[in-house]
Amino acid sequence: MPEFDPQIGIVSLVGAGPGSPDLITVRGLALLRRADVVVYDALVHPGLIAETRPGAEHVYAGKRGYCVGSTLQETINDVLVSRARQGLRVVRLKGGDPCVFGRGGEEAEYLAGHGVPFEIVPGITTAVGACAAASIPLTHRAAGQSIALVTGHFDPDSRECTLDWAALARMSSIVVYMGLRHIERLADRLIAAGLSPDTPAAVIANATLPSQVVVDSPLDRLAAATHAAGVRAPAVIVIGEAVGYRPKLLGSAPSASLLPESQGAFE
Ligand code: SAH
């Protein structure tokens, strides 16, 4: 962990967790509370921004999607470097974990290249948080030995999409981020690559929040069930035998209304 030096400032790349504000780490919250500047993304809960001290600067760096033009990213990079060079404590707050489909790696690279001290504070990534909140054991000894976390951002029919469908079809569980738009063709590709059409699958939207929605269905009917339920982003798609344990676990899970209140989670 680099020491804070008021001559040169510091940037902390902090994971905000999967949605509910009380799922940030203790370290992440402590850094947020003493930050001079917080630069935050669209999926960060407002209850976390409310934790900053009076007078802290708030910079909204919202964008939806992993690979949208670079201009905004360059602006974010410049803000991080310029504020740190003013000798400030900067928190770069990102949904989930900063380095899981969150460009934390690129920002860290930029900071390193500009000689700015930084640290990375992990967060609960959506795959982990959403499965916990939906009563899906992401691994189960009886349901295989591997998990793949993948981005479904790119059109499966485009050259930008480099997913190896055959390799994915051999994984025990697959969690697709940013895949809602292409859900039908994602499922088709996986079935064509060898996954059974009956493979248990689920879509989890607004995971860990009171507005959480879970749709579960065999893989070949998941897209239709998701459309029928009117599910909107942000959502992850979870595919694999582990999803089949949900009904067994669900009986004892609290209902959404028992989830902690989003605002004032730390009072
Ligand atoms: N760094 C983040 C991922 C950012 S990419 C992490 O580690 O979780 C953004 C994608 O994450 C969304 O398109 C969606 O697929 C997923 N996501 C983020 N928050 C979510 C939530 N509360 N519920 C469901 N999916 C979510």
PDB file of C-alpha atoms and ligand atoms in Angstrom:
ATOM      1  CA  MET A   1       0.000   0.000   0.000  1.00  0.00           C
ATOM      2  CA  PRO A   2       1.654   3.326  -0.938  1.00  0.00           C
ATOM      3  CA  GLU A   3       1.880   5.937   1.833  1.00  0.00           C
ATOM      4  CA  PHE A   4      -0.023   9.186   1.340  1.00  0.00           C
ATOM      5  CA  ASP A   5       2.342  12.057   0.590  1.00  0.00           C
ATOM      6  CA  PRO A   6       0.594  15.468   0.435  1.00  0.00           C
ATOM      7  CA  GLN A   7       3.202  16.593  -2.097  1.00  0.00           C
ATOM      8  CA  ILE A   8       2.154  14.002  -4.664  1.00  0.00           C
ATOM      9  CA  GLY A   9      -1.359  12.782  -3.735  1.00  0.00           C
ATOM     10  CA  ILE A  10      -2.746   9.321  -4.252  1.00  0.00           C
ATOM     11  CA  VAL A  11      -5.466   7.558  -6.229  1.00  0.00           C
ATOM     12  CA  SER A  12      -7.336   4.616  -4.714  1.00  0.00           C
ATOM     13  CA  LEU A  13      -9.159   2.460  -7.251  1.00  0.00           C
ATOM     14  CA  VAL A  14     -11.963   1.176  -5.033  1.00  0.00           C
ATOM     15  CA  GLY A  15     -14.556  -1.497  -5.762  1.00  0.00           C
ATOM     16  CA  ALA A  16     -18.021  -0.356  -4.602  1.00  0.00           C
ATOM     17  CA  GLY A  17     -19.464  -3.873  -4.621  1.00  0.00           C
ATOM     18  CA  PRO A  18     -22.379  -5.266  -6.574  1.00  0.00           C
ATOM     19  CA  GLY A  19     -25.144  -2.781  -5.763  1.00  0.00           C
ATOM     20  CA  SER A  20     -26.258  -2.507  -2.145  1.00  0.00           C
ATOM     21  CA  PRO A  21     -24.080   0.179  -0.524  1.00  0.00           C
ATOM     22  CA  ASP A  22     -23.298  -1.933   2.539  1.00  0.00           C
ATOM     23  CA  LEU A  23     -21.427  -4.424   0.370  1.00  0.00           C
ATOM     24  CA  ILE A  24     -18.354  -2.191  -0.031  1.00  0.00           C
ATOM     25  CA  THR A  25     -15.275  -3.322   1.921  1.00  0.00           C
ATOM     26  CA  VAL A  26     -14.356  -1.734   5.256  1.00  0.00           C
ATOM     27  CA  ARG A  27     -11.179  -0.389   3.681  1.00  0.00           C
ATOM     28  CA  GLY A  28     -13.055   1.002   0.685  1.00  0.00           C
ATOM     29  CA  LEU A  29     -15.505   2.837   2.936  1.00  0.00           C
ATOM     30  CA  ALA A  30     -12.716   4.281   5.108  1.00  0.00           C
ATOM     31  CA  LEU A  31     -10.936   5.640   2.026  1.00  0.00           C
ATOM     32  CA  LEU A  32     -14.193   7.052   0.667  1.00  0.00           C
ATOM     33  CA  ARG A  33     -14.921   8.859   3.924  1.00  0.00           C
ATOM     34  CA  ARG A  34     -11.621  10.686   3.933  1.00  0.00           C
ATOM     35  CA  ALA A  35     -11.354  11.329   0.179  1.00  0.00           C
ATOM     36  CA  ASP A  36     -10.891  14.868  -1.149  1.00  0.00           C
ATOM     37  CA  VAL A  37     -12.258  13.837  -4.535  1.00  0.00           C
ATOM     38  CA  VAL A  38     -14.458  10.918  -5.584  1.00  0.00           C
ATOM     39  CA  VAL A  39     -14.722  10.000  -9.258  1.00  0.00           C
ATOM     40  CA  TYR A  40     -17.592   7.540  -9.635  1.00  0.00           C
ATOM     41  CA  ASP A  41     -19.437   5.463 -12.207  1.00  0.00           C
ATOM     42  CA  ALA A  42     -23.119   5.173 -13.104  1.00  0.00           C
ATOM     43  CA  LEU A  43     -23.677   1.930 -11.208  1.00  0.00           C
ATOM     44  CA  VAL A  44     -22.335   3.247  -7.903  1.00  0.00           C
ATOM     45  CA  HIS A  45     -25.136   3.600  -5.347  1.00  0.00           C
ATOM     46  CA  PRO A  46     -25.882   7.226  -4.289  1.00  0.00           C
ATOM     47  CA  GLY A  47     -25.802   6.046  -0.663  1.00  0.00           C
ATOM     48  CA  LEU A  48     -22.046   5.605  -1.048  1.00  0.00           C
ATOM     49  CA  ILE A  49     -21.494   9.070  -2.464  1.00  0.00           C
ATOM     50  CA  ALA A  50     -23.405  10.371   0.560  1.00  0.00           C
ATOM     51  CA  GLU A  51     -20.630   8.895   2.743  1.00  0.00           C
ATOM     52  CA  THR A  52     -18.052  11.424   1.512  1.00  0.00           C
ATOM     53  CA  ARG A  53     -17.098  14.258   3.842  1.00  0.00           C
ATOM     54  CA  PRO A  54     -18.587  17.746   3.426  1.00  0.00           C
ATOM     55  CA  GLY A  55     -16.633  19.682   0.831  1.00  0.00           C
ATOM     56  CA  ALA A  56     -15.369  16.614  -1.019  1.00  0.00           C
ATOM     57  CA  GLU A  57     -15.483  17.033  -4.783  1.00  0.00           C
ATOM     58  CA  HIS A  58     -17.803  14.661  -6.670  1.00  0.00           C
ATOM     59  CA  VAL A  59     -16.953  13.879 -10.281  1.00  0.00           C
ATOM     60  CA  TYR A  60     -19.495  11.784 -12.170  1.00  0.00           C
ATOM     61  CA  ALA A  61     -17.807   9.604 -14.764  1.00  0.00           C
ATOM     62  CA  GLY A  62     -20.811   7.575 -15.733  1.00  0.00           C
ATOM     63  CA  LYS A  63     -21.005   5.420 -18.747  1.00  0.00           C
ATOM     64  CA  ARG A  64     -22.845   2.217 -19.424  1.00  0.00           C
ATOM     65  CA  GLY A  65     -20.985  -0.516 -21.255  1.00  0.00           C
ATOM     66  CA  TYR A  66     -17.406  -1.661 -21.315  1.00  0.00           C
ATOM     67  CA  CYS A  67     -16.169  -0.456 -24.641  1.00  0.00           C
ATOM     68  CA  VAL A  68     -17.766   2.868 -25.401  1.00  0.00           C
ATOM     69  CA  GLY A  69     -15.500   5.466 -27.113  1.00  0.00           C
ATOM     70  CA  SER A  70     -12.222   6.447 -25.521  1.00  0.00           C
ATOM     71  CA  THR A  71     -12.783  10.166 -25.093  1.00  0.00           C
ATOM     72  CA  LEU A  72     -14.552   9.889 -21.765  1.00  0.00           C
ATOM     73  CA  GLN A  73     -11.913   7.440 -20.535  1.00  0.00           C
ATOM     74  CA  GLU A  74      -9.147   9.888 -21.434  1.00  0.00           C
ATOM     75  CA  THR A  75     -10.977  12.620 -19.518  1.00  0.00           C
ATOM     76  CA  ILE A  76     -11.297  10.353 -16.483  1.00  0.00           C
ATOM     77  CA  ASN A  77      -7.596   9.495 -16.655  1.00  0.00           C
ATOM     78  CA  ASP A  78      -6.690  13.178 -16.816  1.00  0.00           C
ATOM     79  CA  VAL A  79      -8.919  14.053 -13.853  1.00  0.00           C
ATOM     80  CA  LEU A  80      -7.307  11.317 -11.754  1.00  0.00           C
ATOM     81  CA  VAL A  81      -3.783  12.465 -12.555  1.00  0.00           C
ATOM     82  CA  SER A  82      -4.460  16.206 -12.216  1.00  0.00           C
ATOM     83  CA  ARG A  83      -6.263  15.911  -8.870  1.00  0.00           C
ATOM     84  CA  ALA A  84      -3.595  13.611  -7.441  1.00  0.00           C
ATOM     85  CA  ARG A  85      -0.914  16.083  -8.565  1.00  0.00           C
ATOM     86  CA  GLN A  86      -2.673  18.757  -6.519  1.00  0.00           C
ATOM     87  CA  GLY A  87      -1.747  16.609  -3.531  1.00  0.00           C
ATOM     88  CA  LEU A  88      -5.261  15.255  -3.019  1.00  0.00           C
ATOM     89  CA  ARG A  89      -6.633  11.891  -1.895  1.00  0.00           C
ATOM     90  CA  VAL A  90      -8.610  10.682  -4.888  1.00  0.00           C
ATOM     91  CA  VAL A  91     -11.007   7.740  -4.750  1.00  0.00           C
ATOM     92  CA  ARG A  92     -11.925   6.247  -8.089  1.00  0.00           C
ATOM     93  CA  LEU A  93     -15.095   4.347  -7.174  1.00  0.00           C
ATOM     94  CA  LYS A  94     -16.269   1.634  -9.550  1.00  0.00           C
ATOM     95  CA  GLY A  95     -19.125  -0.856  -9.361  1.00  0.00           C
ATOM     96  CA  GLY A  96     -18.243  -4.393  -8.318  1.00  0.00           C
ATOM     97  CA  ASP A  97     -14.499  -4.956  -8.487  1.00  0.00           C
ATOM     98  CA  PRO A  98     -12.441  -2.268 -10.240  1.00  0.00           C
ATOM     99  CA  CYS A  99     -10.557  -4.791 -12.351  1.00  0.00           C
ATOM    100  CA  VAL A 100     -13.391  -7.090 -13.442  1.00  0.00           C
ATOM    101  CA  PHE A 101     -14.722  -5.578 -16.668  1.00  0.00           C
ATOM    102  CA  GLY A 102     -14.219  -2.194 -15.060  1.00  0.00           C
ATOM    103  CA  ARG A 103     -11.154  -0.753 -16.804  1.00  0.00           C
ATOM    104  CA  GLY A 104      -9.355  -0.560 -13.469  1.00  0.00           C
ATOM    105  CA  GLY A 105      -6.341  -2.135 -15.172  1.00  0.00           C
ATOM    106  CA  GLU A 106      -6.234   0.569 -17.803  1.00  0.00           C
ATOM    107  CA  GLU A 107      -6.534   3.335 -15.237  1.00  0.00           C
ATOM    108  CA  ALA A 108      -3.839   1.784 -13.056  1.00  0.00           C
ATOM    109  CA  GLU A 109      -1.590   1.523 -16.104  1.00  0.00           C
ATOM    110  CA  TYR A 110      -2.155   5.189 -16.889  1.00  0.00           C
ATOM    111  CA  LEU A 111      -1.428   6.229 -13.297  1.00  0.00           C
ATOM    112  CA  ALA A 112       1.724   4.120 -13.197  1.00  0.00           C
ATOM    113  CA  GLY A 113       2.822   5.630 -16.512  1.00  0.00           C
ATOM    114  CA  HIS A 114       2.400   9.120 -15.048  1.00  0.00           C
ATOM    115  CA  GLY A 115       4.187   8.372 -11.799  1.00  0.00           C
ATOM    116  CA  VAL A 116       1.055   8.750  -9.647  1.00  0.00           C
ATOM    117  CA  PRO A 117       0.934   6.512  -6.550  1.00  0.00           C
ATOM    118  CA  PHE A 118      -2.141   4.310  -6.509  1.00  0.00           C
ATOM    119  CA  GLU A 119      -3.642   1.306  -4.826  1.00  0.00           C
ATOM    120  CA  ILE A 120      -6.345  -1.126  -5.874  1.00  0.00           C
ATOM    121  CA  VAL A 121      -8.996  -1.987  -3.279  1.00  0.00           C
ATOM    122  CA  PRO A 122     -11.030  -5.016  -4.368  1.00  0.00           C
ATOM    123  CA  GLY A 123     -14.790  -5.158  -4.400  1.00  0.00           C
ATOM    124  CA  ILE A 124     -17.353  -7.934  -4.539  1.00  0.00           C
ATOM    125  CA  THR A 125     -17.815  -8.466  -8.237  1.00  0.00           C
ATOM    126  CA  THR A 126     -21.366  -8.776  -9.562  1.00  0.00           C
ATOM    127  CA  ALA A 127     -21.066 -12.475 -10.375  1.00  0.00           C
ATOM    128  CA  VAL A 128     -20.366 -13.251  -6.737  1.00  0.00           C
ATOM    129  CA  GLY A 129     -22.794 -10.739  -5.244  1.00  0.00           C
ATOM    130  CA  ALA A 130     -25.659 -11.545  -7.605  1.00  0.00           C
ATOM    131  CA  CYS A 131     -25.373 -15.303  -7.145  1.00  0.00           C
ATOM    132  CA  ALA A 132     -25.317 -14.935  -3.375  1.00  0.00           C
ATOM    133  CA  ALA A 133     -28.354 -12.654  -3.432  1.00  0.00           C
ATOM    134  CA  ALA A 134     -30.232 -15.012  -5.764  1.00  0.00           C
ATOM    135  CA  SER A 135     -29.452 -18.142  -3.695  1.00  0.00           C
ATOM    136  CA  ILE A 136     -27.241 -19.654  -6.384  1.00  0.00           C
ATOM    137  CA  PRO A 137     -24.067 -21.356  -5.132  1.00  0.00           C
ATOM    138  CA  LEU A 138     -21.586 -20.173  -7.742  1.00  0.00           C
ATOM    139  CA  THR A 139     -19.634 -23.376  -7.256  1.00  0.00           C
ATOM    140  CA  HIS A 140     -20.927 -26.583  -5.790  1.00  0.00           C
ATOM    141  CA  ARG A 141     -18.804 -29.703  -5.479  1.00  0.00           C
ATOM    142  CA  ALA A 142     -21.458 -31.736  -7.245  1.00  0.00           C
ATOM    143  CA  ALA A 143     -21.768 -29.229 -10.073  1.00  0.00           C
ATOM    144  CA  GLY A 144     -18.290 -29.055 -11.541  1.00  0.00           C
ATOM    145  CA  GLN A 145     -14.945 -27.416 -11.024  1.00  0.00           C
ATOM    146  CA  SER A 146     -14.813 -24.206 -13.014  1.00  0.00           C
ATOM    147  CA  ILE A 147     -16.408 -20.774 -13.466  1.00  0.00           C
ATOM    148  CA  ALA A 148     -16.000 -18.456 -16.426  1.00  0.00           C
ATOM    149  CA  LEU A 149     -16.686 -14.719 -16.138  1.00  0.00           C
ATOM    150  CA  VAL A 150     -17.254 -13.295 -19.585  1.00  0.00           C
ATOM    151  CA  THR A 151     -18.388 -10.078 -21.215  1.00  0.00           C
ATOM    152  CA  GLY A 152     -21.372 -10.343 -23.509  1.00  0.00           C
ATOM    153  CA  HIS A 153     -20.959  -6.754 -24.619  1.00  0.00           C
ATOM    154  CA  PHE A 154     -19.942  -7.595 -28.162  1.00  0.00           C
ATOM    155  CA  ASP A 155     -22.388  -8.922 -30.710  1.00  0.00           C
ATOM    156  CA  PRO A 156     -21.690 -12.688 -30.883  1.00  0.00           C
ATOM    157  CA  ASP A 157     -21.780 -12.407 -34.690  1.00  0.00           C
ATOM    158  CA  SER A 158     -19.232  -9.586 -34.854  1.00  0.00           C
ATOM    159  CA  ARG A 159     -15.466  -9.917 -35.248  1.00  0.00           C
ATOM    160  CA  GLU A 160     -14.970  -7.993 -32.014  1.00  0.00           C
ATOM    161  CA  CYS A 161     -16.391 -10.924 -30.085  1.00  0.00           C
ATOM    162  CA  THR A 162     -13.515 -13.290 -29.343  1.00  0.00           C
ATOM    163  CA  LEU A 163     -15.340 -15.680 -26.997  1.00  0.00           C
ATOM    164  CA  ASP A 164     -14.441 -19.343 -27.481  1.00  0.00           C
ATOM    165  CA  TRP A 165     -17.882 -20.935 -27.374  1.00  0.00           C
ATOM    166  CA  ALA A 166     -16.604 -24.510 -27.304  1.00  0.00           C
ATOM    167  CA  ALA A 167     -14.331 -23.721 -24.361  1.00  0.00           C
ATOM    168  CA  LEU A 168     -17.178 -21.963 -22.533  1.00  0.00           C
ATOM    169  CA  ALA A 169     -19.516 -24.888 -23.100  1.00  0.00           C
ATOM    170  CA  ARG A 170     -17.017 -27.046 -21.161  1.00  0.00           C
ATOM    171  CA  MET A 171     -17.086 -24.787 -18.087  1.00  0.00           C
ATOM    172  CA  SER A 172     -19.275 -25.785 -15.129  1.00  0.00           C
ATOM    173  CA  SER A 173     -20.725 -22.299 -14.628  1.00  0.00           C
ATOM    174  CA  ILE A 174     -20.667 -19.225 -16.841  1.00  0.00           C
ATOM    175  CA  VAL A 175     -21.520 -15.707 -15.712  1.00  0.00           C
ATOM    176  CA  VAL A 176     -22.072 -13.214 -18.518  1.00  0.00           C
ATOM    177  CA  TYR A 177     -21.763  -9.498 -17.767  1.00  0.00           C
ATOM    178  CA  MET A 178     -23.316  -6.930 -20.118  1.00  0.00           C
ATOM    179  CA  GLY A 179     -25.007  -9.683 -22.092  1.00  0.00           C
ATOM    180  CA  LEU A 180     -28.698  -8.812 -21.874  1.00  0.00           C
ATOM    181  CA  ARG A 181     -28.877  -7.265 -25.319  1.00  0.00           C
ATOM    182  CA  HIS A 182     -27.486 -10.383 -26.994  1.00  0.00           C
ATOM    183  CA  ILE A 183     -29.008 -12.962 -24.669  1.00  0.00           C
ATOM    184  CA  GLU A 184     -30.791 -14.957 -27.345  1.00  0.00           C
ATOM    185  CA  ARG A 185     -27.759 -15.420 -29.578  1.00  0.00           C
ATOM    186  CA  LEU A 186     -25.473 -16.028 -26.592  1.00  0.00           C
ATOM    187  CA  ALA A 187     -27.703 -18.921 -25.536  1.00  0.00           C
ATOM    188  CA  ASP A 188     -27.903 -20.219 -29.121  1.00  0.00           C
ATOM    189  CA  ARG A 189     -24.119 -20.175 -29.464  1.00  0.00           C
ATOM    190  CA  LEU A 190     -23.597 -22.051 -26.230  1.00  0.00           C
ATOM    191  CA  ILE A 191     -26.184 -24.682 -27.167  1.00  0.00           C
ATOM    192  CA  ALA A 192     -24.642 -25.060 -30.638  1.00  0.00           C
ATOM    193  CA  ALA A 193     -21.259 -25.506 -28.925  1.00  0.00           C
ATOM    194  CA  GLY A 194     -22.530 -28.406 -26.834  1.00  0.00           C
ATOM    195  CA  LEU A 195     -24.419 -27.129 -23.769  1.00  0.00           C
ATOM    196  CA  SER A 196     -27.707 -28.908 -23.199  1.00  0.00           C
ATOM    197  CA  PRO A 197     -30.764 -26.747 -23.947  1.00  0.00           C
ATOM    198  CA  ASP A 198     -32.012 -27.823 -20.499  1.00  0.00           C
ATOM    199  CA  THR A 199     -29.024 -26.360 -18.649  1.00  0.00           C
ATOM    200  CA  PRO A 200     -30.343 -24.367 -15.663  1.00  0.00           C
ATOM    201  CA  ALA A 201     -29.864 -20.641 -16.205  1.00  0.00           C
ATOM    202  CA  ALA A 202     -30.908 -17.338 -14.666  1.00  0.00           C
ATOM    203  CA  VAL A 203     -30.862 -13.620 -15.298  1.00  0.00           C
ATOM    204  CA  ILE A 204     -30.313 -11.456 -12.222  1.00  0.00           C
ATOM    205  CA  ALA A 205     -31.009  -7.742 -12.572  1.00  0.00           C
ATOM    206  CA  ASN A 206     -30.390  -4.992  -9.986  1.00  0.00           C
ATOM    207  CA  ALA A 207     -28.654  -7.627  -7.919  1.00  0.00           C
ATOM    208  CA  THR A 208     -28.496  -7.087  -4.129  1.00  0.00           C
ATOM    209  CA  LEU A 209     -30.844  -4.074  -4.342  1.00  0.00           C
ATOM    210  CA  PRO A 210     -34.489  -4.034  -3.180  1.00  0.00           C
ATOM    211  CA  SER A 211     -35.395  -3.857  -6.897  1.00  0.00           C
ATOM    212  CA  GLN A 212     -33.580  -7.135  -7.623  1.00  0.00           C
ATOM    213  CA  VAL A 213     -35.302  -9.363 -10.209  1.00  0.00           C
ATOM    214  CA  VAL A 214     -34.382 -12.991 -10.884  1.00  0.00           C
ATOM    215  CA  VAL A 215     -35.694 -14.950 -13.844  1.00  0.00           C
ATOM    216  CA  ASP A 216     -34.698 -18.597 -13.982  1.00  0.00           C
ATOM    217  CA  SER A 217     -35.355 -20.916 -16.842  1.00  0.00           C
ATOM    218  CA  PRO A 218     -33.700 -23.660 -18.887  1.00  0.00           C
ATOM    219  CA  LEU A 219     -31.117 -22.081 -21.208  1.00  0.00           C
ATOM    220  CA  ASP A 220     -33.121 -22.476 -24.413  1.00  0.00           C
ATOM    221  CA  ARG A 221     -36.053 -20.539 -22.959  1.00  0.00           C
ATOM    222  CA  LEU A 222     -34.124 -17.972 -20.944  1.00  0.00           C
ATOM    223  CA  ALA A 223     -34.225 -15.167 -23.537  1.00  0.00           C
ATOM    224  CA  ALA A 224     -38.002 -15.479 -23.976  1.00  0.00           C
ATOM    225  CA  ALA A 225     -38.600 -15.616 -20.218  1.00  0.00           C
ATOM    226  CA  THR A 226     -36.368 -12.573 -19.693  1.00  0.00           C
ATOM    227  CA  HIS A 227     -38.159 -10.551 -22.380  1.00  0.00           C
ATOM    228  CA  ALA A 228     -41.542 -11.625 -21.005  1.00  0.00           C
ATOM    229  CA  ALA A 229     -40.534 -10.416 -17.545  1.00  0.00           C
ATOM    230  CA  GLY A 230     -39.430  -7.047 -18.980  1.00  0.00           C
ATOM    231  CA  VAL A 231     -36.016  -7.295 -17.324  1.00  0.00           C
ATOM    232  CA  ARG A 232     -33.710  -4.305 -17.885  1.00  0.00           C
ATOM    233  CA  ALA A 233     -29.986  -3.752 -17.387  1.00  0.00           C
ATOM    234  CA  PRO A 234     -27.896  -3.940 -15.302  1.00  0.00           C
ATOM    235  CA  ALA A 235     -28.111  -7.698 -15.269  1.00  0.00           C
ATOM    236  CA  VAL A 236     -25.915 -10.761 -15.346  1.00  0.00           C
ATOM    237  CA  ILE A 237     -26.711 -14.110 -16.937  1.00  0.00           C
ATOM    238  CA  VAL A 238     -25.721 -17.211 -14.969  1.00  0.00           C
ATOM    239  CA  ILE A 239     -25.608 -20.566 -16.719  1.00  0.00           C
ATOM    240  CA  GLY A 240     -24.790 -23.988 -15.291  1.00  0.00           C
ATOM    241  CA  GLU A 241     -25.892 -26.805 -13.025  1.00  0.00           C
ATOM    242  CA  ALA A 242     -25.204 -24.624  -9.964  1.00  0.00           C
ATOM    243  CA  VAL A 243     -28.312 -22.583 -10.866  1.00  0.00           C
ATOM    244  CA  GLY A 244     -30.326 -25.764 -10.385  1.00  0.00           C
ATOM    245  CA  TYR A 245     -29.656 -25.581  -6.615  1.00  0.00           C
ATOM    246  CA  ARG A 246     -31.593 -22.328  -6.359  1.00  0.00           C
ATOM    247  CA  PRO A 247     -35.008 -23.812  -5.595  1.00  0.00           C
ATOM    248  CA  LYS A 248     -33.531 -25.827  -2.689  1.00  0.00           C
ATOM    249  CA  LEU A 249     -31.773 -22.811  -1.171  1.00  0.00           C
ATOM    250  CA  LEU A 250     -34.521 -20.302  -1.812  1.00  0.00           C
ATOM    251  CA  GLY A 251     -36.852 -21.586   0.884  1.00  0.00           C
ATOM    252  CA  SER A 252     -34.783 -20.032   3.678  1.00  0.00           C
ATOM    253  CA  ALA A 253     -33.661 -16.809   1.949  1.00  0.00           C
ATOM    254  CA  PRO A 254     -35.074 -13.450   3.088  1.00  0.00           C
ATOM    255  CA  SER A 255     -37.497 -11.774   0.705  1.00  0.00           C
ATOM    256  CA  ALA A 256     -36.379  -8.613  -1.077  1.00  0.00           C
ATOM    257  CA  SER A 257     -38.309  -6.505   1.418  1.00  0.00           C
ATOM    258  CA  LEU A 258     -36.024  -7.770   4.169  1.00  0.00           C
ATOM    259  CA  LEU A 259     -32.877  -6.630   2.363  1.00  0.00           C
ATOM    260  CA  PRO A 260     -31.129  -3.753   4.144  1.00  0.00           C
ATOM    261  CA  GLU A 261     -32.454  -0.303   3.301  1.00  0.00           C
ATOM    262  CA  SER A 262     -30.316   1.185   0.575  1.00  0.00           C
ATOM    263  CA  GLN A 263     -30.011   4.664   2.023  1.00  0.00           C
ATOM    264  CA  GLY A 264     -28.413   5.148   5.387  1.00  0.00           C
ATOM    265  CA  ALA A 265     -26.969   1.653   5.370  1.00  0.00           C
ATOM    266  CA  PHE A 266     -24.215   2.701   7.757  1.00  0.00           C
ATOM    267  CA  GLU A 267     -26.237   4.561  10.362  1.00  0.00           C
TER     268      GLU A 267
HETATM  269  N1  SAH B   1     -16.698  -4.017 -12.346  1.00  0.00           N
HETATM  270  C1  SAH B   1     -18.058  -4.546 -12.296  1.00  0.00           C
HETATM  271  C2  SAH B   1     -18.621  -4.841 -13.670  1.00  0.00           C
HETATM  272  C3  SAH B   1     -18.787  -3.622 -14.557  1.00  0.00           C
HETATM  273  S1  SAH B   1     -19.444  -4.000 -16.122  1.00  0.00           S
HETATM  274  C4  SAH B   1     -18.091  -5.784 -11.396  1.00  0.00           C
HETATM  275  O1  SAH B   1     -17.046  -6.255 -10.964  1.00  0.00           O
HETATM  276  O2  SAH B   1     -19.197  -6.276 -11.119  1.00  0.00           O
HETATM  277  C5  SAH B   1     -21.144  -3.610 -15.891  1.00  0.00           C
HETATM  278  C6  SAH B   1     -21.983  -4.870 -15.878  1.00  0.00           C
HETATM  279  O3  SAH B   1     -21.938  -5.484 -14.586  1.00  0.00           O
HETATM  280  C7  SAH B   1     -23.454  -4.665 -16.147  1.00  0.00           C
HETATM  281  O4  SAH B   1     -23.735  -4.555 -17.515  1.00  0.00           O
HETATM  282  C8  SAH B   1     -24.035  -5.920 -15.553  1.00  0.00           C
HETATM  283  O5  SAH B   1     -23.819  -7.028 -16.393  1.00  0.00           O
HETATM  284  C9  SAH B   1     -23.170  -6.103 -14.321  1.00  0.00           C
HETATM  285  N2  SAH B   1     -23.778  -5.469 -13.146  1.00  0.00           N
HETATM  286  C10 SAH B   1     -23.305  -4.438 -12.431  1.00  0.00           C
HETATM  287  N3  SAH B   1     -24.095  -4.173 -11.365  1.00  0.00           N
HETATM  288  C11 SAH B   1     -25.101  -5.065 -11.425  1.00  0.00           C
HETATM  289  C12 SAH B   1     -26.245  -5.336 -10.603  1.00  0.00           C
HETATM  290  N4  SAH B   1     -26.507  -4.619  -9.496  1.00  0.00           N
HETATM  291  N5  SAH B   1     -27.055  -6.342 -10.963  1.00  0.00           N
HETATM  292  C13 SAH B   1     -26.813  -7.093 -12.041  1.00  0.00           C
HETATM  293  N6  SAH B   1     -25.755  -6.887 -12.851  1.00  0.00           N
HETATM  294  C14 SAH B   1     -24.916  -5.895 -12.546  1.00  0.00           C
END
